[in-house]
Structures are given as C-alpha cells and as structure tokens.
XYZ file of C-alpha atoms in Angstrom:
577
model
C 24.459 118.591 64.239
C 28.167 118.478 63.537
C 29.929 121.779 63.340
C 31.997 122.375 60.194
C 35.618 121.539 60.730
C 37.728 124.671 60.697
C 40.830 124.587 58.546
C 44.071 125.367 60.412
C 45.661 128.705 59.721
C 48.055 128.711 56.795
C 51.794 128.703 57.333
C 52.022 132.290 56.086
C 49.252 133.327 58.504
C 50.923 131.590 61.413
C 54.244 133.235 60.627
C 52.526 136.625 60.244
C 50.848 136.345 63.646
C 54.054 135.109 65.242
C 56.114 137.909 63.726
C 53.593 140.581 64.703
C 53.586 139.318 68.303
C 57.382 139.185 68.266
C 57.692 142.721 66.888
C 55.137 143.997 69.415
C 57.017 142.292 72.247
C 60.332 143.759 71.076
C 58.878 147.258 70.703
C 57.131 147.022 74.094
C 60.306 145.772 75.717
C 62.298 148.597 74.195
C 59.677 151.095 75.348
C 59.682 149.748 78.916
C 63.464 149.755 78.962
C 63.545 153.307 77.641
C 60.961 154.381 80.244
C 62.830 152.774 83.128
C 66.192 154.094 82.011
C 64.635 157.518 81.333
C 63.107 157.612 84.791
C 66.406 156.667 86.403
C 68.213 159.208 84.282
C 65.665 161.913 85.181
C 66.044 161.180 88.885
C 69.817 161.196 88.569
C 69.704 164.510 86.709
C 67.380 166.031 89.299
C 69.618 164.882 92.173
C 72.668 166.350 90.436
C 70.821 169.606 89.783
C 69.690 170.099 93.401
C 73.114 169.061 94.701
C 74.796 171.753 92.633
C 72.242 174.301 93.850
C 72.642 173.316 97.509
C 76.457 173.413 97.367
C 76.396 176.766 95.591
C 74.158 178.291 98.274
C 76.232 176.785 101.130
C 79.452 178.191 99.680
C 78.047 181.696 99.109
C 79.746 184.365 101.342
C 76.533 186.375 101.450
C 74.778 183.441 103.110
C 77.413 183.256 105.834
C 77.186 187.026 106.383
C 73.391 186.862 106.638
C 73.619 184.087 109.217
C 75.716 186.369 111.442
C 72.941 189.016 111.494
C 70.218 189.061 114.152
C 67.514 188.298 111.475
C 68.963 185.915 108.854
C 65.574 185.385 107.171
C 65.365 188.991 106.031
C 68.385 188.551 103.712
C 68.254 184.844 103.019
C 64.586 184.509 101.936
C 64.855 186.793 98.856
C 68.203 185.239 97.963
C 66.901 181.665 98.213
C 63.814 182.422 96.118
C 65.897 184.093 93.433
C 68.216 181.056 93.218
C 65.238 178.664 93.217
C 63.586 180.466 90.327
C 66.840 180.660 88.365
C 67.604 176.937 88.779
C 63.999 175.700 88.369
C 64.037 173.522 91.463
C 61.126 173.147 93.905
C 62.591 174.602 97.071
C 65.733 175.870 98.819
C 65.526 175.773 102.562
C 68.229 177.394 104.724
C 68.070 176.493 108.442
C 70.092 176.678 111.581
C 71.726 173.715 113.247
C 68.523 173.161 115.253
C 66.597 172.589 111.979
C 64.648 175.890 112.311
C 63.872 177.262 108.819
C 65.171 180.639 107.773
C 63.772 180.303 104.206
C 60.948 178.422 102.488
C 58.877 178.871 99.314
C 55.855 179.083 101.599
C 56.638 182.018 103.921
C 54.246 180.650 106.524
C 56.635 177.715 106.997
C 59.523 180.014 107.985
C 60.416 179.485 111.630
C 59.030 175.974 111.712
C 61.116 172.823 112.048
C 62.574 171.297 108.852
C 61.024 167.933 107.961
C 63.811 165.578 107.001
C 67.072 164.051 108.093
C 69.991 166.295 109.040
C 72.249 164.065 111.121
C 74.768 163.406 108.311
C 74.904 167.062 107.376
C 75.567 168.051 111.013
C 78.559 165.690 110.847
C 79.854 167.588 107.816
C 78.529 165.287 105.009
C 76.490 166.145 101.954
C 73.835 163.525 101.216
C 70.743 162.988 99.069
C 67.428 161.369 99.921
C 63.819 161.094 98.819
C 61.561 162.416 101.534
C 57.953 163.575 101.886
C 57.848 167.092 103.235
C 55.452 170.014 103.153
C 55.538 170.062 99.313
C 55.034 166.287 98.994
C 57.593 163.602 97.975
C 60.788 165.188 96.810
C 64.367 164.405 95.886
C 66.489 166.565 98.165
C 70.146 167.209 99.044
C 71.222 168.454 102.476
C 74.652 170.027 102.967
C 76.300 171.978 105.833
C 77.194 175.701 105.823
C 80.675 176.257 107.196
C 82.111 179.488 108.632
C 85.756 179.286 109.588
C 85.483 175.499 109.783
C 82.466 175.606 112.061
C 79.007 174.410 110.929
C 76.719 177.395 111.349
C 73.714 176.190 109.306
C 72.286 173.764 106.795
C 70.972 174.058 103.245
C 68.406 171.707 101.727
C 67.592 171.983 98.032
C 65.038 169.695 96.394
C 62.758 168.954 93.449
C 59.394 167.250 93.767
C 58.849 163.746 92.405
C 55.790 164.988 90.494
C 57.943 167.379 88.507
C 60.402 164.580 87.643
C 57.510 162.310 86.642
C 56.099 165.092 84.493
C 59.373 165.328 82.599
C 59.413 161.527 82.140
C 55.826 161.584 80.871
C 56.758 164.175 78.279
C 59.571 161.925 77.087
C 57.264 158.902 77.172
C 54.883 160.526 74.696
C 57.651 160.866 72.126
C 58.771 157.316 72.921
C 55.246 156.002 72.382
C 55.067 157.691 68.983
C 58.400 156.162 67.970
C 57.318 152.723 69.247
C 54.016 152.952 67.393
C 55.807 153.918 64.187
C 58.235 151.021 64.564
C 55.356 148.606 65.209
C 53.455 149.870 62.166
C 56.482 149.619 59.862
C 57.309 146.168 61.215
C 53.744 144.998 60.686
C 53.620 146.300 57.122
C 56.959 144.716 56.255
C 55.888 141.440 57.824
C 52.610 141.492 55.888
C 54.406 142.043 52.581
C 56.866 139.213 53.245
C 54.133 136.842 54.354
C 51.944 137.709 51.383
C 54.754 136.551 49.134
C 55.229 133.453 51.284
C 51.509 132.745 51.014
C 51.735 132.833 47.220
C 54.689 130.430 47.209
C 53.081 128.001 49.681
C 49.642 128.284 47.989
C 48.031 129.090 51.319
C 48.892 125.720 52.877
C 49.610 125.317 56.550
C 52.614 123.593 58.111
C 50.859 120.228 58.486
C 49.770 120.263 54.841
C 53.263 121.175 53.677
C 54.768 118.405 55.799
C 52.240 115.899 54.461
C 52.872 117.079 50.893
C 56.617 116.624 51.414
C 56.069 113.092 52.747
C 53.865 112.228 49.756
C 56.444 113.779 47.445
C 59.258 111.653 48.876
C 57.132 108.501 48.881
C 56.110 109.084 45.266
C 59.689 109.640 44.138
C 60.816 106.369 45.702
C 57.763 104.373 44.638
C 57.473 105.368 40.976
C 59.046 102.870 38.595
C 59.963 105.477 35.993
C 63.113 107.509 36.357
C 62.578 111.175 37.155
C 65.258 113.789 36.695
C 64.923 117.557 37.173
C 67.568 119.966 35.899
C 67.826 123.623 36.841
C 68.635 126.484 34.484
C 72.366 125.687 34.668
C 71.771 122.055 33.689
C 72.573 120.887 37.206
C 70.632 118.055 38.817
C 68.057 119.496 41.177
C 66.241 116.228 41.874
C 66.618 112.561 40.947
C 64.741 109.517 42.235
C 65.942 105.967 42.849
C 64.737 104.673 39.486
C 66.565 107.531 37.722
C 69.822 106.617 39.481
C 69.401 102.983 38.476
C 68.570 103.712 34.840
C 71.500 106.119 34.464
C 73.889 103.709 36.164
C 74.647 105.959 39.150
C 75.705 104.505 42.477
C 72.925 104.604 45.121
C 75.133 106.468 47.597
C 76.743 108.780 45.015
C 76.005 112.469 45.446
C 74.184 113.460 42.261
C 72.223 116.572 43.253
C 74.166 119.691 42.304
C 76.257 117.966 39.627
C 75.970 118.900 35.970
C 74.865 116.397 33.342
C 78.337 116.488 31.778
C 79.819 115.112 35.008
C 77.730 111.918 34.914
C 79.878 110.249 32.207
C 76.835 109.238 30.167
C 76.982 108.310 26.465
C 77.239 111.366 24.238
C 73.815 110.931 22.527
C 72.066 110.614 25.895
C 73.928 113.625 27.295
C 72.912 115.635 24.223
C 69.261 114.666 24.699
C 69.304 115.737 28.359
C 70.943 119.074 27.526
C 68.725 119.825 24.504
C 66.719 123.027 24.709
C 63.797 121.541 22.812
C 61.469 118.806 24.025
C 62.333 115.185 23.221
C 59.587 112.560 22.911
C 60.158 108.798 23.315
C 63.771 108.800 22.177
C 65.615 105.495 22.510
C 69.078 105.715 24.082
C 71.628 103.244 25.364
C 73.561 103.386 28.611
C 76.270 100.950 29.624
C 73.721 98.342 30.696
C 70.265 99.486 29.663
C 68.045 100.692 26.871
C 66.075 103.719 28.083
C 63.286 105.767 26.556
C 63.879 109.479 27.210
C 61.270 112.242 27.337
C 62.263 115.830 28.151
C 60.238 118.982 28.554
C 61.662 122.443 29.336
C 60.225 124.364 32.294
C 59.580 127.863 30.961
C 58.263 130.818 32.908
C 59.496 134.030 31.263
C 62.932 132.442 31.116
C 64.302 128.937 30.983
C 64.106 127.560 34.486
C 65.169 123.987 33.830
C 64.136 120.681 32.325
C 61.991 117.782 33.506
C 63.223 114.397 32.259
C 61.450 111.043 32.501
C 63.241 107.756 31.823
C 61.628 104.395 31.086
C 63.458 101.089 31.079
C 63.199 99.572 27.618
C 65.817 96.846 28.111
C 63.534 93.895 28.710
C 61.048 95.058 26.098
C 63.830 95.391 23.542
C 65.131 91.930 24.424
C 61.623 90.502 24.108
C 61.236 92.269 20.771
C 64.454 90.639 19.592
C 63.241 87.238 20.734
C 59.914 87.857 19.028
C 61.681 88.746 15.793
C 63.678 85.526 16.073
C 60.524 83.523 16.697
C 58.802 85.229 13.789
C 61.685 84.396 11.510
C 61.724 80.828 12.821
C 57.987 80.550 12.187
C 58.364 81.824 8.639
C 61.188 79.335 8.048
C 59.057 76.491 9.403
C 56.180 77.584 7.178
C 58.495 77.543 4.193
C 59.880 74.149 5.186
C 56.382 72.831 5.636
C 55.557 73.968 2.110
C 58.764 72.385 0.815
C 58.075 69.185 2.785
C 54.658 69.000 1.156
C 56.297 69.232 -2.283
C 58.731 66.444 -1.328
C 55.900 64.301 -0.018
C 54.018 64.762 -3.286
C 57.175 63.677 -5.087
C 57.451 60.510 -2.968
C 53.766 59.688 -3.531
C 54.073 60.260 -7.259
C 57.127 57.959 -7.454
C 55.181 55.239 -5.632
C 52.218 55.650 -7.966
C 54.565 55.311 -10.918
C 55.890 52.063 -9.453
C 59.272 53.549 -8.663
C 59.231 52.396 -5.054
C 62.963 52.053 -4.548
C 63.604 55.537 -5.910
C 60.879 56.885 -3.625
C 62.516 55.236 -0.583
C 65.948 56.570 -1.530
C 64.582 60.096 -2.024
C 62.762 60.114 1.337
C 65.704 58.595 3.201
C 68.123 61.184 1.821
C 65.862 64.021 2.932
C 65.516 62.577 6.434
C 69.249 62.029 6.786
C 69.988 65.591 5.681
C 67.593 67.062 8.233
C 68.798 64.748 10.986
C 72.463 65.594 10.452
C 71.821 69.218 11.428
C 69.915 68.294 14.567
C 72.430 65.663 15.632
C 75.368 67.994 15.066
C 73.894 70.913 16.990
C 72.485 68.866 19.874
C 75.657 66.800 20.150
C 77.973 69.814 20.288
C 75.783 72.322 22.152
C 73.945 70.716 25.050
C 72.736 74.059 26.365
C 69.059 73.857 25.270
C 68.515 77.572 24.699
C 71.561 77.942 22.459
C 70.794 74.669 20.630
C 67.227 75.808 19.903
C 68.495 79.197 18.756
C 71.018 77.634 16.371
C 68.420 75.265 14.888
C 66.004 78.148 14.411
C 68.639 80.338 12.810
C 69.703 77.459 10.548
C 66.131 77.120 9.304
C 65.879 80.896 8.903
C 69.180 80.960 7.009
C 67.994 78.212 4.678
C 64.936 80.311 3.910
C 67.170 83.265 3.042
C 69.671 81.199 1.119
C 72.415 81.416 3.746
C 74.209 78.340 4.982
C 74.705 78.146 8.745
C 77.875 76.250 9.718
C 78.676 75.082 13.229
C 82.459 74.984 13.675
C 83.920 71.565 14.412
C 85.567 72.668 17.671
C 82.265 73.894 19.137
C 81.387 72.212 22.421
C 79.197 73.293 25.349
C 78.290 70.616 27.851
C 74.960 70.593 29.616
C 75.309 72.574 32.854
C 78.544 74.221 31.770
C 76.945 77.677 31.884
C 76.139 79.036 35.359
C 72.659 80.319 36.291
C 74.128 83.784 36.760
C 74.603 84.022 32.991
C 71.125 85.049 31.859
C 69.732 83.019 28.961
C 68.126 86.168 27.618
C 71.550 87.772 27.305
C 72.839 84.715 25.432
C 69.933 84.941 23.000
C 70.546 88.682 22.579
C 74.260 88.240 21.900
C 74.265 85.195 19.626
C 70.941 85.924 17.942
C 71.869 89.469 16.931
C 75.338 88.432 15.765
C 73.878 85.674 13.553
C 71.151 87.989 12.195
C 73.752 90.622 11.399
C 76.005 88.033 9.728
C 73.141 86.623 7.631
C 72.202 90.093 6.429
C 75.827 90.771 5.506
C 76.236 87.416 3.744
C 73.004 87.600 1.740
C 72.893 91.335 1.097
C 71.851 91.886 -2.523
C 72.760 88.409 -3.774
C 69.515 86.452 -3.525
C 68.187 85.725 -6.970
C 65.193 83.775 -5.727
C 66.685 80.377 -6.315
C 67.540 79.756 -2.696
C 71.250 79.665 -3.528
C 73.275 82.825 -3.019
C 76.263 83.036 -5.387
C 77.941 85.789 -3.388
C 80.883 87.172 -5.342
C 82.310 88.434 -2.018
C 82.552 84.985 -0.467
C 86.119 83.826 -0.428
C 85.487 80.259 0.631
C 82.912 77.525 0.594
C 81.628 75.342 -2.218
C 80.150 77.138 -5.179
C 80.602 80.461 -3.340
C 77.425 80.059 -1.253
C 76.658 82.704 1.359
C 77.703 81.234 4.664
C 77.759 82.064 8.382
C 80.129 80.136 10.626
C 79.333 79.915 14.334
C 81.720 78.783 17.060
C 80.328 78.086 20.564
C 82.859 76.819 23.095
C 82.831 76.775 26.921
C 85.678 75.737 29.181
C 86.288 76.201 32.883
C 87.090 79.898 32.575
C 85.050 81.471 29.796
C 82.376 81.103 27.154
C 83.492 81.908 23.621
C 80.959 82.807 20.917
C 82.309 83.613 17.457
C 80.293 84.453 14.350
C 81.939 84.929 10.924
C 80.269 85.623 7.590
C 81.165 85.686 3.919
C 79.933 89.238 3.389
C 81.811 92.315 2.316
C 83.347 92.845 5.744
C 83.749 96.043 7.765
C 86.527 98.526 7.161
C 88.944 99.498 9.949
C 87.588 103.052 9.947
C 84.146 101.720 10.898
C 85.285 99.197 13.496
C 84.561 101.550 16.393
C 81.244 102.731 14.996
C 79.468 99.428 14.426
C 78.480 99.127 18.087
C 77.034 102.618 18.210
C 73.291 102.854 18.251
C 71.944 103.836 14.830
C 74.917 102.562 12.820
C 73.666 100.454 9.939
C 74.228 99.900 6.251
C 70.526 99.166 5.724
C 69.022 102.627 6.168
C 67.300 104.510 8.951
C 65.534 102.795 11.825
C 68.140 100.043 12.094
C 71.451 99.639 13.910
C 70.310 98.578 17.370
C 71.328 94.899 17.342
C 75.089 95.299 17.699
C 74.600 98.014 20.316
C 72.499 95.597 22.339
C 75.194 92.936 21.878
C 77.856 95.173 23.366
C 75.539 96.187 26.181
C 74.756 92.569 27.100
C 78.452 91.625 26.895
C 79.526 94.487 29.167
C 76.710 93.686 31.564
C 78.187 90.218 32.018
C 81.773 91.474 32.317
C 82.879 90.193 28.907
C 84.533 91.566 25.782
C 83.555 91.742 22.134
C 86.046 92.067 19.280
C 85.744 92.642 15.555
C 88.312 91.511 12.977
C 88.326 90.251 9.364
C 86.995 86.713 8.974
C 88.729 83.851 7.136
C 86.128 84.016 4.358
C 86.589 87.715 3.658
C 83.710 88.988 5.779
C 83.512 90.230 9.341
C 84.137 88.108 12.422
C 82.784 88.978 15.859
C 84.287 87.285 18.903
C 82.591 87.449 22.301
C 84.243 86.193 25.487
C 82.208 85.954 28.681
C 83.977 85.009 31.932
C 82.590 82.017 33.826
C 82.865 81.623 37.607
C 85.343 79.031 38.839
C 83.632 75.707 39.396
C 83.786 74.168 42.831
C 84.775 70.592 43.477
C 82.152 68.124 42.361
C 80.567 70.421 39.812
C 80.108 69.277 36.273
C 83.205 69.935 34.174
C 83.194 71.698 30.887
C 84.752 70.739 27.661
C 88.274 70.832 29.062
C 89.559 72.432 25.848
C 92.733 74.405 26.186
C 92.588 78.146 25.511
C 94.845 77.698 22.521
C 92.222 75.549 20.841
C 89.507 78.188 21.365
C 90.338 81.018 19.030
C 88.348 79.412 16.250
C 90.921 80.015 13.562
C 89.712 77.029 11.610
C 88.457 78.147 8.245
C 85.141 77.167 6.772
C 86.817 74.409 4.772
C 88.096 72.840 8.002
C 84.709 73.128 9.702
C 82.030 70.545 9.447
C 79.363 72.106 7.267
C 75.837 71.386 8.389
C 73.024 72.921 6.405
C 69.287 72.851 6.753
C-alpha cells in the first residue's frame, strides 16, 4: 500500500518556521550574552566591593592599635563583624604575619591558620583570588596592614561564590521574562507577516512558485498573440515577444516601465490603449501591421491597470483584399460570359439568315478587341502577378463602366522584380489604388448603360470614366502610378486620405489606402498624391529595388526622366476590355 504523498510546506510556512527559529536563536544568544556579561560584571563588582572593605580595614588606626595589644582578637572581632554586616560581604579575617586568625565569622575558627595565599601580601601587595576556604568557594582580597612602614598583619575580605551566583540568578529571571516577551512579540509579528504572504502566494511553496514562474515565462514567449499589461499609471508592466513585434518595438529595447505615450505609436492605437473603457476587436494600423486590439481594465476597488491583447490581422486583411479582387474578377467574368453568349447568339443568327460574311466580321472584331488588351498587358508587364491583376481589374472596370488604360511607357521585364519584394504587397498596393480610382471615376455616374459620361472627366473620348495605370521598373526602382478621371482630392485632405477610416463612401470603409501606405513603408518606398492630368487624383508609388549584380537580367533600362508618367491619357495607348 502506497502512502499518500505529503505536500511540501508552503513558502509562507517555511519562512514562518525559519523566522521563528531565527528569532529564537537571536533571543537565546542575547540571553546567553547577557548572562555571561552579567556574571562577569557581578564577579567584578564583588571583587571591587571586598577590595574596598579590605583596604578600609587595613588603613584603620584602631586596627593598628588593637594589634599592639596583648589580645588583638578582643577588639578586632567585634569591629570586623560590624564592618562585615555593614558592607554585606561574607567574611573579614584579620590575621598576623604567621597567618593565625584574629577574627572570623565563625568564632571557633579564631586562632586557626588562614586558608589561602598570603605570599604577595607579605611582600606588600594587594591581590585578589578565588579560593575555597571554610565558608566554601569565595572571591577574596588579601592586603597587608602597615604600622610605621612595617607589615604587622594581614586582612582578607571576601564574598562567597554562591552569593554572587544568587545575585546573577535574580537578574536572570528578569532577563528570561524579557527574552520570552521578545520571542512572543517576534513570533506574533512573524505570523501576521507570513499570513499576508500566504494570501499573496495562495499557499504555494517555493518549488510551485518557481515552476509557475517558468510556465509563465514559457507561455509569454510561446503565445502567438501579443500580450501587454499596463499598471495604474499607464506604464508597461509586462510585454511578451509577440507584443513587441506587433507594436514595432526593437527586441532589445527596454519597454517595461515606459508609458504608452513614449512608444511613438499611431494616435488612434495610443488612444485605444489608454482608454478607460474596454475595447473589443478594434482594428488599428501600425507602421507595418494591421492589429486587432482588445483591452480590459483590471479593477479591484480602484483602477489597477489594463490587460491588452493584440492579434496580427495583416495577412488576413491582405487575403481579404485578394478575395475581394477575385470576387470582383469572378463577377466580371460572369458578366462577360453572359455578354459572350449574347454575341454568340448574334453570330449564329447572322449565319442562319445567310449573312455569313457579316457574322465573320462581327466575330473577328470581338476577338481582336479582346486580344488587344491581353497582348498589350502581357507585352508590357511580364511580371505574371501584376499582369493577371491588371487583366482582372480591366474586366472588373468594364463591368462597372470604367475604362482601364495602361500607359504607353509601362514596361516591367520578367525577373525585373526581386524575390524580396513580396507579391502580396504588390497586389495590395496596385489593387487598392486601382479599386480606389475606379470608385472615384464611376462614383454616381453609372446610368446602367455600361458607359459612364462623367462630367468631371477632363479628357478621354466622349468623357468616359477612365483609370490610367503606369507600371515601370528600371535598375533602381519600381514605379506604380494610378490616375483617375474622378473629382480629385483637395489639398486639405491630402494628408488624411491614408488615415484609417477616411472615406467618402460612408462608415466601414477607408482601409485600402491605409494598407497601401503600410505596404509601401514596409518595403522602404514612398507614396505621393497630386492632381492627375484628367482632373482626378493621381497616386505615385516608388519602391526601391536592390542593385543587380553582374549577369543578372536587366530591366527596362528607361531613364528616370522618362518615368514620371506625365503623359496624358490622350498620349497613352488606350486598351479597354
């Protein structure tokens, strides 16, 4: 039968036992020290007391006169007893130089030989010693009696060791009471402190706390979500690796102890972190990422801080943008399929009517029109992702009544873009710019005919809504420019268009241009906004390309002066779906 495993004592219990033992050891040490020092002090006091008594008796003139008489004991015995009683010592013995007693507390000992050392006293010295005599162990002082410079006798005054020990024992009782009181107070104070410690540590022992700390650290580093804890002063109390990455903080930067304002985050994100109320699944942009922010205050009688979780939404947002593009492309293909069916019915009907030549001409014209777009895009843009995006957007623009124009000076050779330039970022940048331009060009002008007579368009045949795209790569940079025939953007709004939430199409919009700027900055590029040649807005993105090494495939070789894309829509080769 296995015995139940006993749980180790809690940390508070271990500290309590350790502190009690420590306090007991300190109190016991102090008591022993006080006892030893008290005993030494008592012996020193007793020796000083008997020395004074012995010297006083030896210097008394009446003692010297009594020694000159035939019977010194008759005068000295009453005198010695009176002094002994007055001073409280054990004995005063007066003797001759042959150590024969003239006085003693026990009168039967008078006339007997003194038990003790007298050699130093006979040489004129006063000395002290501890000696066992007729009254037991005693602390005694022996001093000579001088008469006209001659030693005529000796005086020995002493106090028994038992009496000294009795005095020490009386002091020890008071010391024991004081030590017991100190031990009791120390134990009570230690218990109170450790009771509070037990509440804070939840009764866990040191091993459990250490293991909990290890799990805590491992969890912080392993969790994929960002975790941020702020104290009551809005200072960072804890942040994990994912939180540093999502907020754009350097891995070795000291973040704990800094306030949120010192992190140089975007103002909306800073406001969300400092908000006193809880925030749920709010979308915010940093310099390089889209993050979902959740905050919850820690309240316990007073505000103690805030717990913040951060989720990376960048890839999901990019995938959502690609999905929207694919959905639009699919809808355009569905519409084209429906239109192709109508054209096929037309060709069949012409053949049935015997108008074969007209049927051939009609079908050939439709094929040539569709092929021109493909040939133009594929011939100028050999980067497959961008070519597919442009073809899809052209079909989508045709569905919305917007003409997509690829500028004549557009040229991107196959392999001109390095692998370090993520294709997803290219789709995000160019796709959102074209979507934004199409919305601006077709806003409120579609009458259902498929042709948009935009009164705001300054150029183009018949005033059709149009979006002009320039894609050009040379040895140093990739230039992407998108211009539209919309109403344009005023100078006062030029700085606001890239802010998350800015939109002219109501709430829930305004994320596309913010993602464009984020992707551009992530790749070390720039994005500019200025009025377009057709009266609308023109966005210009420049992304730096790494210098090609010898033997790599060259780019277009176009000079920078030919890249600005200043050619107007009339000078561009118009290719429509």
